[in-house]
CSV table of C-alpha atoms and ligand atoms in Angstrom, one decimal:
chain,number,residue,atom,x,y,z
A,1341,MET,CA,-0.1,0.1,0.0
A,1342,ASN,CA,1.4,3.3,-0.9
A,1343,PHE,CA,1.7,6.2,1.5
A,1344,VAL,CA,-1.3,8.3,0.2
A,1345,ALA,CA,-3.8,5.3,0.3
A,1346,GLU,CA,-2.6,4.4,3.7
A,1347,GLU,CA,-3.2,8.2,4.7
A,1348,LEU,CA,-6.6,8.1,3.3
A,1349,GLY,CA,-7.7,4.8,4.4
A,1350,PHE,CA,-11.3,4.1,3.4
A,1351,ARG,CA,-11.4,7.2,1.5
A,1352,SER,CA,-9.0,6.2,-1.0
A,1353,PHE,CA,-11.6,4.0,-2.6
A,1354,GLY,CA,-13.8,7.0,-3.4
A,1355,LEU,CA,-16.8,5.6,-1.9
A,1356,SER,CA,-20.0,7.8,-1.6
A,1357,GLU,CA,-20.8,9.6,1.7
A,1358,ASP,CA,-23.7,7.2,2.6
A,1359,VAL,CA,-21.2,4.2,2.6
A,1360,PHE,CA,-18.5,5.9,4.1
A,1361,LYS,CA,-20.9,6.8,7.0
A,1362,GLY,CA,-21.4,3.1,7.5
A,1363,ILE,CA,-17.7,2.4,7.8
A,1364,LEU,CA,-17.2,5.1,10.4
A,1365,ASP,CA,-20.3,3.6,12.4
A,1366,ALA,CA,-18.6,0.3,12.3
A,1367,GLY,CA,-15.3,1.9,13.7
A,1368,TYR,CA,-13.1,0.7,10.8
A,1369,THR,CA,-10.2,3.2,10.1
A,1370,VAL,CA,-7.7,1.2,8.2
A,1371,PRO,CA,-8.8,-1.5,5.4
A,1372,THR,CA,-7.5,-4.8,6.2
A,1373,PRO,CA,-5.3,-6.4,3.3
A,1374,ILE,CA,-8.1,-8.3,1.7
A,1375,GLN,CA,-10.0,-5.1,1.6
A,1376,ALA,CA,-7.5,-2.9,0.3
A,1377,GLN,CA,-7.2,-5.5,-2.5
A,1378,VAL,CA,-10.6,-6.8,-3.3
A,1379,ILE,CA,-12.6,-3.4,-2.8
A,1380,PRO,CA,-11.2,-1.4,-5.8
A,1381,VAL,CA,-11.3,-4.5,-8.0
A,1382,MET,CA,-15.0,-5.0,-7.3
A,1383,LEU,CA,-15.8,-1.3,-7.4
A,1384,GLY,CA,-14.3,-1.3,-11.0
A,1385,GLY,CA,-17.0,-3.9,-12.1
A,1386,ASN,CA,-15.1,-6.8,-12.0
A,1387,ALA,CA,-15.7,-10.2,-10.1
A,1388,VAL,CA,-12.8,-11.8,-8.0
A,1389,VAL,CA,-11.7,-15.2,-6.8
A,1390,ALA,CA,-10.2,-14.2,-3.6
A,1391,GLN,CA,-8.6,-16.6,-1.1
A,1392,SER,CA,-8.6,-15.3,2.3
A,1393,MET,CA,-8.9,-16.8,5.9
A,1394,THR,CA,-11.9,-16.0,8.0
A,1395,GLY,CA,-11.4,-13.1,10.3
A,1396,SER,CA,-9.5,-11.1,7.6
A,1397,GLY,CA,-12.6,-8.8,6.9
A,1398,LYS,CA,-13.8,-10.3,3.7
A,1399,THR,CA,-17.4,-9.6,4.5
A,1400,ALA,CA,-16.8,-6.0,4.4
A,1401,ALA,CA,-14.8,-6.4,1.4
A,1402,PHE,CA,-17.5,-7.6,-0.8
A,1403,ALA,CA,-20.3,-5.6,1.2
A,1404,LEU,CA,-18.8,-2.3,0.6
A,1405,PRO,CA,-18.7,-2.6,-3.4
A,1406,MET,CA,-22.0,-4.0,-3.2
A,1407,LEU,CA,-23.5,-1.0,-1.1
A,1408,GLU,CA,-21.6,1.3,-3.3
A,1409,ARG,CA,-23.5,0.0,-6.5
A,1410,ALA,CA,-26.9,0.1,-4.5
A,1411,SER,CA,-26.2,3.5,-3.6
A,1412,ARG,CA,-25.6,4.9,-7.1
A,1413,ASP,CA,-28.5,2.7,-8.5
A,1414,LYS,CA,-31.3,5.0,-7.5
A,1415,SER,CA,-34.0,2.9,-9.3
A,1416,ARG,CA,-32.7,0.0,-7.1
A,1417,SER,CA,-32.7,-2.4,-10.0
A,1418,ASP,CA,-30.1,-4.6,-9.2
A,1419,ARG,CA,-30.4,-7.4,-6.9
A,1420,TYR,CA,-27.6,-9.2,-5.0
A,1421,LEU,CA,-27.2,-12.9,-3.7
A,1422,VAL,CA,-24.8,-13.9,-0.9
A,1423,LEU,CA,-24.6,-17.6,-0.6
A,1424,THR,CA,-23.0,-19.0,2.6
A,1425,PRO,CA,-22.5,-22.5,3.9
A,1426,THR,CA,-24.3,-22.2,7.4
A,1427,ARG,CA,-27.2,-20.7,8.7
A,1428,GLU,CA,-25.2,-18.9,11.4
A,1429,LEU,CA,-22.8,-17.5,8.9
A,1430,ALA,CA,-25.7,-16.2,6.8
A,1431,GLU,CA,-27.1,-14.3,9.8
A,1432,GLN,CA,-23.9,-13.0,10.4
A,1433,VAL,CA,-23.1,-11.7,6.9
A,1434,ALA,CA,-26.6,-10.1,6.8
A,1435,ALA,CA,-26.1,-8.3,10.0
A,1436,GLU,CA,-22.7,-6.9,8.7
A,1437,ILE,CA,-24.4,-5.6,5.5
A,1438,LYS,CA,-27.0,-4.1,7.2
A,1439,ARG,CA,-24.6,-2.5,9.7
A,1440,LEU,CA,-22.5,-0.9,6.9
A,1441,GLY,CA,-25.5,-0.3,4.8
A,1442,ARG,CA,-27.7,1.4,7.3
A,1443,HIS,CA,-27.1,4.9,5.5
A,1444,VAL,CA,-27.6,3.6,2.1
A,1445,GLY,CA,-30.8,2.1,3.1
A,1446,VAL,CA,-30.5,-1.3,1.5
A,1447,ARG,CA,-33.3,-4.0,2.3
A,1448,VAL,CA,-31.5,-7.2,3.3
A,1449,ALA,CA,-33.4,-10.6,3.6
A,1450,VAL,CA,-32.1,-13.7,5.1
A,1451,PHE,CA,-33.3,-17.0,3.6
A,1452,ILE,CA,-32.1,-20.0,5.7
A,1453,GLY,CA,-33.4,-23.5,6.6
A,1454,GLY,CA,-34.9,-24.1,10.1
A,1455,LYS,CA,-37.2,-21.0,9.7
A,1456,SER,CA,-40.5,-20.6,8.3
A,1457,ILE,CA,-41.0,-20.8,4.4
A,1458,GLY,CA,-44.0,-18.6,4.7
A,1459,ARG,CA,-42.3,-15.7,6.4
A,1460,GLN,CA,-39.5,-15.8,3.9
A,1461,ALA,CA,-42.0,-15.6,1.2
A,1462,GLU,CA,-43.4,-12.6,2.8
A,1463,TRP,CA,-40.0,-11.0,2.9
A,1464,VAL,CA,-39.6,-11.8,-0.9
A,1465,SER,CA,-42.9,-10.1,-1.9
A,1466,ARG,CA,-42.1,-7.2,0.2
A,1467,GLY,CA,-38.9,-6.7,-1.9
A,1468,PHE,CA,-35.2,-6.8,-1.1
A,1469,ASP,CA,-32.1,-5.7,-2.7
A,1470,VAL,CA,-29.6,-8.3,-0.9
A,1471,ALA,CA,-30.6,-11.8,-0.3
A,1472,VAL,CA,-28.3,-13.7,2.1
A,1473,GLY,CA,-28.9,-17.5,2.5
A,1474,THR,CA,-27.9,-21.1,2.5
A,1475,PRO,CA,-28.0,-22.9,-1.1
A,1476,GLY,CA,-30.7,-25.5,0.0
A,1477,ARG,CA,-33.2,-22.9,1.2
A,1478,ILE,CA,-32.5,-20.6,-1.5
A,1479,LEU,CA,-33.1,-23.2,-4.3
A,1480,ASP,CA,-36.3,-24.6,-2.2
A,1481,LEU,CA,-37.8,-21.2,-2.5
A,1482,TYR,CA,-36.7,-20.8,-6.4
A,1483,GLU,CA,-38.3,-24.3,-7.0
A,1484,ARG,CA,-41.4,-23.3,-5.1
A,1485,GLY,CA,-41.7,-20.4,-7.6
A,1486,ILE,CA,-41.4,-17.8,-4.5
A,1487,LEU,CA,-37.8,-16.4,-5.2
A,1488,ASP,CA,-37.1,-15.2,-8.9
A,1489,LEU,CA,-33.3,-15.8,-9.4
A,1490,GLY,CA,-33.6,-14.5,-12.6
A,1491,SER,CA,-33.5,-10.9,-11.5
A,1492,VAL,CA,-30.2,-11.5,-9.5
A,1493,SER,CA,-27.4,-9.4,-11.2
A,1494,GLU,CA,-24.6,-10.2,-8.8
A,1495,VAL,CA,-23.6,-13.4,-6.6
A,1496,ILE,CA,-21.1,-13.7,-4.0
A,1497,LEU,CA,-20.0,-17.3,-2.7
A,1498,ASP,CA,-18.7,-16.9,0.8
A,1499,GLU,CA,-16.7,-19.5,2.3
A,1500,CYS,CA,-17.0,-21.5,-1.2
A,1501,ASP,CA,-14.8,-24.4,0.0
A,1502,ARG,CA,-16.9,-25.1,3.0
A,1503,MET,CA,-20.1,-24.9,1.2
A,1504,LEU,CA,-18.8,-27.5,-1.6
A,1505,ASP,CA,-17.2,-29.7,1.4
A,1506,MET,CA,-20.9,-29.8,2.7
A,1507,GLY,CA,-22.1,-31.3,-0.4
A,1508,PHE,CA,-23.9,-28.2,-2.0
A,1509,TYR,CA,-22.0,-28.2,-5.3
A,1510,GLU,CA,-25.2,-29.3,-7.5
A,1511,ASP,CA,-27.3,-26.8,-5.6
A,1512,VAL,CA,-24.7,-23.9,-6.1
A,1513,ASP,CA,-24.2,-24.8,-9.7
A,1514,ARG,CA,-28.2,-24.8,-10.1
A,1515,ILE,CA,-28.5,-21.6,-8.4
A,1516,LEU,CA,-25.8,-20.2,-10.6
A,1517,ARG,CA,-27.4,-21.3,-13.8
A,1518,SER,CA,-30.7,-20.0,-12.8
A,1519,THR,CA,-29.6,-16.3,-12.3
A,1520,SER,CA,-28.8,-13.8,-14.8
A,1521,ALA,CA,-25.5,-12.7,-12.9
A,1522,ARG,CA,-23.3,-10.6,-14.6
A,1523,ARG,CA,-20.6,-11.1,-11.7
A,1524,VAL,CA,-20.0,-14.1,-9.8
A,1525,SER,CA,-17.3,-13.6,-7.0
A,1526,PHE,CA,-15.8,-16.5,-4.9
A,1527,PHE,CA,-14.5,-16.2,-1.4
A,1528,SER,CA,-12.6,-19.2,-0.3
A,1529,ALA,CA,-10.1,-19.9,2.4
A,1530,THR,CA,-8.6,-22.6,0.0
A,1531,ILE,CA,-8.9,-23.2,-3.6
A,1532,PRO,CA,-9.6,-27.0,-4.4
A,1533,GLU,CA,-10.3,-28.5,-7.4
A,1534,ASP,CA,-14.2,-28.2,-7.3
A,1535,VAL,CA,-14.1,-24.4,-6.4
A,1536,GLU,CA,-11.8,-24.0,-9.4
A,1537,ARG,CA,-14.4,-26.0,-11.6
A,1538,LEU,CA,-17.3,-23.5,-10.6
A,1539,ALA,CA,-15.0,-20.5,-10.9
A,1540,HIS,CA,-13.9,-21.5,-14.2
A,1541,ARG,CA,-17.4,-21.6,-15.4
A,1542,TYR,CA,-19.1,-18.8,-13.6
A,1543,ALA,CA,-16.1,-16.4,-13.3
A,1544,ALA,CA,-13.6,-17.0,-15.9
A,1545,ASP,CA,-12.7,-13.4,-16.1
A,1546,ALA,CA,-12.6,-12.7,-12.6
A,1547,LYS,CA,-9.5,-11.4,-10.9
A,1548,ARG,CA,-7.4,-13.6,-8.7
A,1549,ILE,CA,-6.5,-12.4,-5.4
A,1550,ILE,CA,-4.6,-14.9,-3.1
A,1551,LEU,CA,-3.7,-13.8,0.1
A,1552,ASP,CA,-2.7,-15.9,2.8
A,1553,GLY,CA,-4.0,-19.2,2.2
A,1554,ASP,CA,-3.4,-21.8,5.0
A,1555,LYS,CA,-0.8,-19.5,6.6
A,1556,GLN,CA,-1.4,-19.1,10.4
A,1557,VAL,CA,-2.3,-15.8,11.9
A,1558,GLU,CA,0.9,-14.7,13.9
A,1559,THR,CA,-0.9,-13.9,17.0
A,1560,ILE,CA,-2.0,-17.5,17.5
A,1561,GLU,CA,0.1,-19.7,19.6
A,1562,HIS,CA,-0.2,-23.3,18.7
A,1563,TYR,CA,0.6,-26.2,21.4
A,1564,ALA,CA,0.1,-29.9,21.3
A,1565,ILE,CA,-0.4,-32.1,24.3
A,1566,ASP,CA,0.3,-36.1,24.0
A,1567,VAL,CA,-2.4,-37.9,25.7
A,1568,ASP,CA,-3.8,-41.4,25.8
A,1569,GLU,CA,-7.5,-41.6,24.4
A,1570,ARG,CA,-8.9,-42.5,27.7
A,1571,SER,CA,-7.1,-39.5,29.7
A,1572,LYS,CA,-8.2,-36.8,26.9
A,1573,PHE,CA,-11.0,-35.8,29.2
A,1574,TRP,CA,-9.1,-35.4,32.4
A,1575,GLU,CA,-6.3,-33.5,30.5
A,1576,LEU,CA,-9.0,-31.3,29.0
A,1577,GLU,CA,-10.4,-30.6,32.6
A,1578,ARG,CA,-6.9,-29.7,33.8
A,1579,LEU,CA,-6.7,-27.2,31.2
A,1580,LEU,CA,-10.0,-25.6,31.9
A,1581,SER,CA,-9.5,-25.5,35.5
A,1582,GLY,CA,-6.2,-23.7,35.2
A,1583,SER,CA,-7.8,-20.6,33.6
A,1584,ASN,CA,-10.9,-18.8,32.6
A,1585,LYS,CA,-10.2,-18.0,29.0
A,1586,SER,CA,-13.3,-18.0,26.6
A,1587,THR,CA,-12.8,-21.4,25.2
A,1588,ILE,CA,-14.4,-23.4,22.2
A,1589,VAL,CA,-13.6,-27.3,22.4
A,1590,PHE,CA,-14.0,-28.9,19.2
A,1591,THR,CA,-15.0,-32.6,19.0
A,1592,ALA,CA,-15.1,-34.9,16.1
A,1593,THR,CA,-18.6,-36.0,16.2
A,1594,LYS,CA,-21.8,-34.6,17.6
A,1595,SER,CA,-22.5,-37.4,20.0
A,1596,ARG,CA,-19.0,-36.6,21.5
A,1597,SER,CA,-19.7,-33.1,21.7
A,1598,ARG,CA,-22.6,-33.7,23.8
A,1599,TRP,CA,-20.7,-36.2,25.7
A,1600,VAL,CA,-17.8,-33.9,26.8
A,1601,ALA,CA,-20.3,-31.0,27.6
A,1602,GLU,CA,-22.4,-33.3,29.8
A,1603,LYS,CA,-19.4,-34.7,31.5
A,1604,LEU,CA,-17.8,-31.0,32.1
A,1605,SER,CA,-21.3,-30.0,33.3
A,1606,ALA,CA,-21.4,-32.8,35.9
A,1607,ARG,CA,-18.2,-31.8,37.1
A,1608,GLY,CA,-19.3,-28.0,37.8
A,1609,HIS,CA,-18.3,-26.2,34.6
A,1610,ARG,CA,-20.6,-23.6,33.3
A,1611,VAL,CA,-20.7,-25.2,29.6
A,1612,ALA,CA,-22.9,-25.3,26.4
A,1613,TYR,CA,-22.7,-27.4,23.3
A,1614,ILE,CA,-23.7,-26.8,19.9
A,1615,ASN,CA,-23.9,-29.1,17.0
A,1616,GLY,CA,-25.9,-29.7,13.8
A,1617,ASP,CA,-28.5,-32.0,15.4
A,1618,MET,CA,-29.9,-28.8,17.6
A,1619,PRO,CA,-32.9,-26.7,16.3
A,1620,GLN,CA,-32.1,-23.5,14.7
A,1621,THR,CA,-33.5,-21.5,17.5
A,1622,LYS,CA,-31.4,-23.4,20.1
A,1623,ARG,CA,-28.2,-23.0,18.0
A,1624,GLU,CA,-28.7,-19.1,18.0
A,1625,GLN,CA,-29.6,-19.0,21.5
A,1626,THR,CA,-26.5,-20.7,22.8
A,1627,LEU,CA,-24.3,-18.6,20.3
A,1628,TRP,CA,-26.0,-15.7,21.8
A,1629,LEU,CA,-25.1,-16.4,25.2
A,1630,PHE,CA,-21.7,-17.2,24.3
A,1631,ARG,CA,-21.2,-13.8,22.5
A,1632,GLN,CA,-22.7,-12.2,25.5
A,1633,GLY,CA,-20.0,-13.5,27.5
A,1634,ARG,CA,-22.6,-15.3,29.9
A,1635,ILE,CA,-21.1,-18.7,29.1
A,1636,ASN,CA,-17.4,-18.8,28.1
A,1637,LEU,CA,-16.9,-22.4,27.3
A,1638,LEU,CA,-18.5,-24.0,24.5
A,1639,VAL,CA,-18.1,-27.5,23.0
A,1640,ALA,CA,-18.7,-27.6,19.3
A,1641,THR,CA,-18.7,-30.0,16.1
A,1642,GLU,CA,-16.9,-28.7,12.9
A,1643,LEU,CA,-20.1,-26.6,12.3
A,1644,LEU,CA,-18.8,-23.8,14.0
A,1645,ALA,CA,-15.4,-24.0,12.6
A,1646,ARG,CA,-16.0,-21.8,9.7
A,1647,GLY,CA,-17.1,-18.1,9.4
A,1648,ILE,CA,-18.5,-17.4,12.8
A,1649,ASP,CA,-17.0,-14.3,14.3
A,1650,ILE,CA,-16.5,-14.6,17.9
A,1651,ILE,CA,-14.1,-11.8,18.7
A,1652,GLU,CA,-13.5,-12.3,22.0
A,1653,LEU,CA,-12.2,-15.8,21.8
A,1654,GLU,CA,-9.1,-16.6,23.5
A,1655,ARG,CA,-8.6,-20.3,23.2
A,1656,VAL,CA,-9.4,-23.0,20.9
A,1657,ILE,CA,-9.0,-26.6,22.2
A,1658,ASN,CA,-8.9,-29.6,19.8
A,1659,PHE,CA,-10.4,-32.3,21.8
A,1660,ASP,CA,-10.0,-34.4,18.6
A,1661,VAL,CA,-7.5,-33.5,16.0
A,1662,PRO,CA,-9.2,-32.5,12.8
A,1663,GLN,CA,-8.7,-34.9,9.8
A,1664,ASP,CA,-7.1,-32.4,7.5
A,1665,VAL,CA,-5.2,-29.1,7.7
A,1666,HIS,CA,-7.8,-26.9,6.1
A,1667,ALA,CA,-10.3,-28.0,9.1
A,1668,TYR,CA,-7.2,-27.1,11.4
A,1669,THR,CA,-6.8,-23.8,10.0
A,1670,HIS,CA,-10.4,-22.9,10.3
A,1671,ARG,CA,-10.8,-23.9,14.0
A,1672,ALA,CA,-7.4,-22.1,14.6
A,1673,GLY,CA,-9.3,-19.0,13.0
A,1674,ARG,CA,-11.8,-18.9,15.6
A,1675,THR,CA,-9.1,-17.1,17.8
A,1676,GLY,CA,-6.6,-14.3,17.3
A,1677,ARG,CA,-9.0,-12.5,14.9
A,1678,MET,CA,-8.0,-9.1,13.8
A,1679,GLY,CA,-4.6,-9.1,15.6
A,1680,ARG,CA,-5.8,-10.3,19.0
A,1681,ARG,CA,-3.9,-13.0,20.7
A,1682,GLY,CA,-5.1,-16.5,21.1
A,1683,GLU,CA,-3.9,-19.7,21.5
A,1684,VAL,CA,-4.8,-23.4,20.2
A,1685,ILE,CA,-4.1,-26.4,22.0
A,1686,SER,CA,-4.5,-29.8,20.6
A,1687,LEU,CA,-5.0,-33.0,22.5
A,1688,VAL,CA,-3.2,-35.5,20.3
A,1689,SER,CA,-3.9,-39.3,21.3
A,1690,PRO,CA,-2.3,-42.2,19.3
A,1691,ARG,CA,-5.4,-42.1,17.0
A,1692,ASP,CA,-4.6,-38.5,16.0
A,1693,ARG,CA,-0.9,-38.7,15.6
A,1694,GLN,CA,-0.7,-39.3,12.1
A,1695,ALA,CA,-3.4,-36.6,11.1
A,1696,PHE,CA,-1.3,-34.3,13.3
A,1697,ALA,CA,1.7,-35.0,11.7
A,1698,ASN,CA,0.3,-34.2,8.4
A,1699,ILE,CA,-1.0,-30.9,9.9
A,1700,GLU,CA,2.7,-29.9,11.0
A,1701,VAL,CA,4.0,-30.9,7.6
A,1702,THR,CA,1.5,-29.0,5.7
A,1703,LEU,CA,1.8,-25.8,7.6
A,1704,ASN,CA,5.4,-26.2,7.8
A,1705,MET,CA,5.5,-25.5,11.5
A,1706,ARG,CA,6.5,-27.7,14.4
A,1707,ILE,CA,3.9,-27.2,17.0
A,1708,PRO,CA,5.6,-27.3,20.5
A,1709,PRO,CA,4.3,-29.2,23.7
A,1710,TYR,CA,2.1,-26.9,25.9
A,1711,PRO,CA,4.0,-25.6,28.6
A,1712,GLN,CA,2.4,-24.7,31.7
A,1713,ARG,CA,1.4,-28.1,33.1
B,230,AMP,P1,-14.9,-11.1,8.6
B,230,AMP,O1,-13.6,-11.8,8.1
B,230,AMP,O2,-15.5,-10.5,7.7
B,230,AMP,O3,-15.6,-12.2,9.5
B,230,AMP,O4,-14.4,-9.9,9.7
B,230,AMP,C1,-13.9,-10.2,10.9
B,230,AMP,C2,-14.0,-9.1,11.9
B,230,AMP,O5,-13.2,-8.1,11.5
B,230,AMP,C3,-15.6,-8.6,12.1
B,230,AMP,O6,-15.8,-8.4,13.5
B,230,AMP,C4,-15.4,-7.1,11.4
B,230,AMP,O7,-16.4,-6.5,12.0
B,230,AMP,C5,-14.1,-6.7,11.6
B,230,AMP,N1,-13.5,-5.9,10.5
B,230,AMP,C6,-13.6,-6.0,9.3
B,230,AMP,N2,-12.9,-5.1,8.6
B,230,AMP,C7,-12.5,-4.3,9.5
B,230,AMP,C8,-11.5,-3.2,9.5
B,230,AMP,N3,-11.1,-2.5,8.2
B,230,AMP,N4,-10.8,-2.6,10.7
B,230,AMP,C9,-11.3,-3.3,12.0
B,230,AMP,N5,-12.2,-4.4,12.0
B,230,AMP,C10,-12.6,-4.9,10.8
């Protein structure tokens, strides 16, 4: 970034006053690296295929150009669609767009599973500028003839790799085919082959912006504790008793998340768990309690590993080591956001050892033993 751009910060993008006021309200002063690169390209009318980690400020990176276009489009003829892998991320992205777009007056609608179709049909008929949703529900609304995808002129795929990992390839492909979008942009922490394939088909001219890939955030400290499978729980309890940091404990399966949470609770910890089996309202309630700081210990499955922005999180504990390096990066990305400090501690049993070694090799990093024991 040159001196002038740095001096001007967000001013250097030449955004209109209404958009700029949203940035001021949010308290953002300096664009993050992904914003510095993505915003000018998208403002110039081009799509991007951007690789960046969660927590890097990518929501505002695509939201601000979208808001700028909406603020210039007096007839409000353009419609935008943002697809996210999870319901929670959809809510979070919609909240950020609403917050930044308050002075522009964009109408943002959220279309996610687990909520009444009837209510969502009402939102469609009332009109919206930006739709944020999960692929399954968006497609469902389209197939029922409620949502007209033909009127969508721009699509953003957020956390695209995760979306495809979750089996949404066909749905996303159908959605993209059904829109008349002139621009399709991809945001993805990694760019595996299936993301490439979609990008090639729908965003052949997009500008590639590769930032940090799987590089770890520098303010995060990584540690490992060697354990027997049977002593994992006691090791976890020891860690938790040693400090009161806000913590997410990741487990490999839904049943394990419940088992760990119930066992911790029985031993007097204030703890909640969250997994994909729970009704949406319960998931949201639990996340809310955690965000408010009413609970500072949450046991979760992979569901929470992507996208959810819990800024105060100080510690991630991998009760089970994830099977691949991308999952590790995403779990780790729950902490150390926007330059804050955080730690990731993995409990490595003989069963986890191979996967853990792979993670170390791929990240080119030796993860040291946890010191304070
Ligand atoms: P995201 O990667 O979009 O989930 O953003 C991560 C966090 O960074 C969110 O809490 C944003 O509100 C915040 N954020 C985004 N852009 C900036 C910025 N330029 N300055 C400070 N915070 C930001």
